[in-house]
Amino acid sequence: MAYELCLATAGKHVPSGPDWLHEVKHDGYRILVIREDQRVRLLSRNGTDWTRRYPWIAEAALKNRQEHFVIDGEAVILGVDGISDFNALHSHKHDHEVQLYAFDILALGGYDLRSLPLHMRKTNLEQLLARRPDGITVAPFERGAIGPDLFRATCRMGLEGLVSKHRKRPYRADRNTGSR
């Protein structure tokens, strides 16, 4: 099965209703983690295989009890301040330290989950990574009216930004206006 990434669309405001989920956008590389039995592939947005480049993520995927899944996330290196460091990531000097902030799951146990609403996919992702080995972490998110305040806080901290997604939206491989 082929997987294409859902890409966010820049918005002019942050939604604040109860049906919105808000994630901090980390400064990294978008990665699909595909596990099929004892084989793991890490694919970039353009399909480049980065499995050997980021061994910590690949090893973490192999340590999971579930042998079939596809995770969408951001490969990052965190600085001592806990903020992603794109220059360190881009330098290739620290590839062994790169970890994944997982924010969506597209398939699990042989089932395609992309048609499920986001809130159900988030639940599946949290269950999959509940006993997570180091290397893959569920990306934290906030629900509801906190969006605008969270956006202001991310700006003050100098973070990459915020991605807001409607909790009922299925996963669609395109520029998604349900994400900001």
XYZ file of C-alpha atoms in Angstrom:
180
model
C 0.000 0.000 0.000
C 1.343 3.459 -0.892
C 1.238 6.282 1.625
C 1.349 9.984 0.869
C 1.634 12.689 3.492
C -1.066 15.127 4.509
C 0.413 18.636 4.419
C -0.829 21.571 6.473
C -2.024 24.828 4.935
C -1.019 28.145 6.473
C -3.941 29.950 8.074
C -4.637 33.523 9.114
C -6.043 32.605 12.534
C -5.893 29.736 15.027
C -9.206 27.926 15.521
C -10.367 27.776 19.124
C -13.462 25.613 19.190
C -13.800 22.378 21.173
C -13.306 20.206 18.072
C -9.746 21.366 17.366
C -6.469 19.722 18.365
C -3.300 21.845 18.460
C 0.271 20.540 18.117
C 3.526 22.453 18.359
C 5.308 22.320 15.007
C 8.871 21.169 15.547
C 11.670 22.145 13.206
C 12.644 18.822 11.660
C 12.093 16.467 8.745
C 8.752 14.849 8.029
C 9.063 11.063 8.131
C 6.828 8.056 7.579
C 7.808 5.065 9.726
C 6.647 1.865 8.039
C 7.005 -1.407 9.927
C 6.205 -4.683 8.166
C 7.192 -7.700 10.266
C 10.948 -7.377 10.929
C 11.455 -4.703 8.250
C 11.359 -0.981 9.027
C 11.573 1.842 6.508
C 11.832 5.543 7.267
C 10.691 7.532 4.253
C 11.038 11.275 3.735
C 8.364 13.459 2.103
C 9.866 12.815 -1.321
C 10.273 9.058 -0.741
C 13.966 8.959 0.175
C 14.788 6.040 2.473
C 16.382 7.384 5.679
C 16.322 4.117 7.645
C 20.114 3.871 7.992
C 20.433 7.589 8.592
C 18.224 7.558 11.721
C 18.960 4.260 13.497
C 17.404 5.264 16.835
C 13.958 5.640 15.226
C 14.305 2.382 13.269
C 15.403 0.472 16.383
C 12.496 1.882 18.386
C 10.035 0.761 15.697
C 11.495 -2.769 15.786
C 11.183 -2.911 19.591
C 7.416 -2.357 19.411
C 5.311 -5.470 19.955
C 3.074 -4.591 17.022
C 4.674 -5.779 13.779
C 2.565 -3.827 11.280
C 2.089 -0.050 11.450
C 2.623 3.218 9.617
C 3.340 6.354 11.659
C 3.514 9.960 10.438
C 5.829 12.216 12.396
C 8.692 14.681 12.572
C 12.337 13.593 12.891
C 14.045 16.002 15.293
C 17.103 16.574 17.418
C 16.310 18.266 20.693
C 18.721 20.795 22.143
C 19.479 21.005 25.858
C 16.580 23.480 26.108
C 14.138 20.860 24.769
C 13.606 22.770 21.526
C 14.263 21.118 18.177
C 17.577 22.115 16.603
C 17.295 22.088 12.810
C 20.941 23.027 12.267
C 22.080 19.985 14.274
C 19.641 17.802 12.315
C 20.761 19.171 8.965
C 24.476 18.779 9.801
C 24.258 14.935 9.881
C 26.741 14.987 12.780
C 24.108 13.772 15.237
C 22.031 11.342 13.141
C 22.250 8.727 15.919
C 20.403 11.181 18.242
C 17.478 11.861 15.912
C 14.128 10.852 17.389
C 10.576 10.917 16.080
C 7.695 13.010 17.364
C 4.791 10.854 16.155
C 1.596 12.801 15.508
C -0.542 10.419 13.445
C -0.978 6.751 12.602
C -2.087 5.672 9.129
C -2.170 1.884 9.515
C -2.089 -0.591 12.378
C -2.136 -4.397 12.425
C -2.892 -4.605 8.719
C -5.793 -2.113 8.877
C -5.803 1.204 7.019
C -6.828 3.847 9.581
C -6.761 6.906 7.322
C -10.567 7.086 7.012
C -11.014 7.213 10.801
C -11.438 10.606 12.477
C -8.254 12.114 13.883
C -9.265 11.656 17.525
C -9.602 7.884 16.966
C -6.248 7.713 15.178
C -4.649 9.624 18.090
C -6.058 7.030 20.513
C -4.612 4.201 18.404
C -1.240 5.979 18.242
C -1.149 6.484 22.022
C -1.960 2.802 22.587
C 0.712 1.681 20.112
C 3.378 3.806 21.781
C 2.192 3.391 25.400
C 5.288 1.357 26.292
C 7.416 3.324 23.951
C 11.090 2.634 23.710
C 13.257 5.729 23.442
C 13.431 7.026 19.888
C 9.702 7.465 19.133
C 7.458 9.699 21.237
C 3.819 10.699 20.804
C 3.841 14.396 19.967
C 1.956 16.259 22.694
C -1.176 18.151 21.728
C -3.814 20.312 23.365
C -7.557 20.346 22.738
C -10.046 23.148 22.245
C -10.033 26.842 23.011
C -6.368 26.958 24.047
C -5.239 27.256 20.396
C -4.711 31.045 20.181
C -2.959 31.183 23.571
C -0.759 28.226 22.656
C 0.157 29.910 19.363
C 1.238 33.079 21.186
C 3.328 30.981 23.587
C 5.046 29.135 20.719
C 5.899 32.473 19.119
C 7.355 33.845 22.376
C 9.507 30.717 22.740
C 10.782 31.006 19.161
C 9.305 27.671 18.118
C 8.498 26.701 14.543
C 4.742 27.237 14.893
C 1.476 25.449 15.577
C -0.584 22.947 13.596
C -4.320 22.835 14.318
C -6.411 19.886 13.136
C -10.111 19.163 13.346
C -10.696 16.130 15.562
C -13.185 14.535 13.130
C -11.078 14.882 9.993
C -9.834 11.767 8.161
C -6.240 11.612 6.929
C -5.998 12.959 3.375
C -2.824 13.074 1.325
C -2.881 16.680 0.096
C -2.694 20.255 1.325
C -5.297 20.070 4.034
C -7.414 23.075 4.953
C -8.573 21.185 8.063
C -5.053 21.694 9.374
C -3.418 25.040 9.890
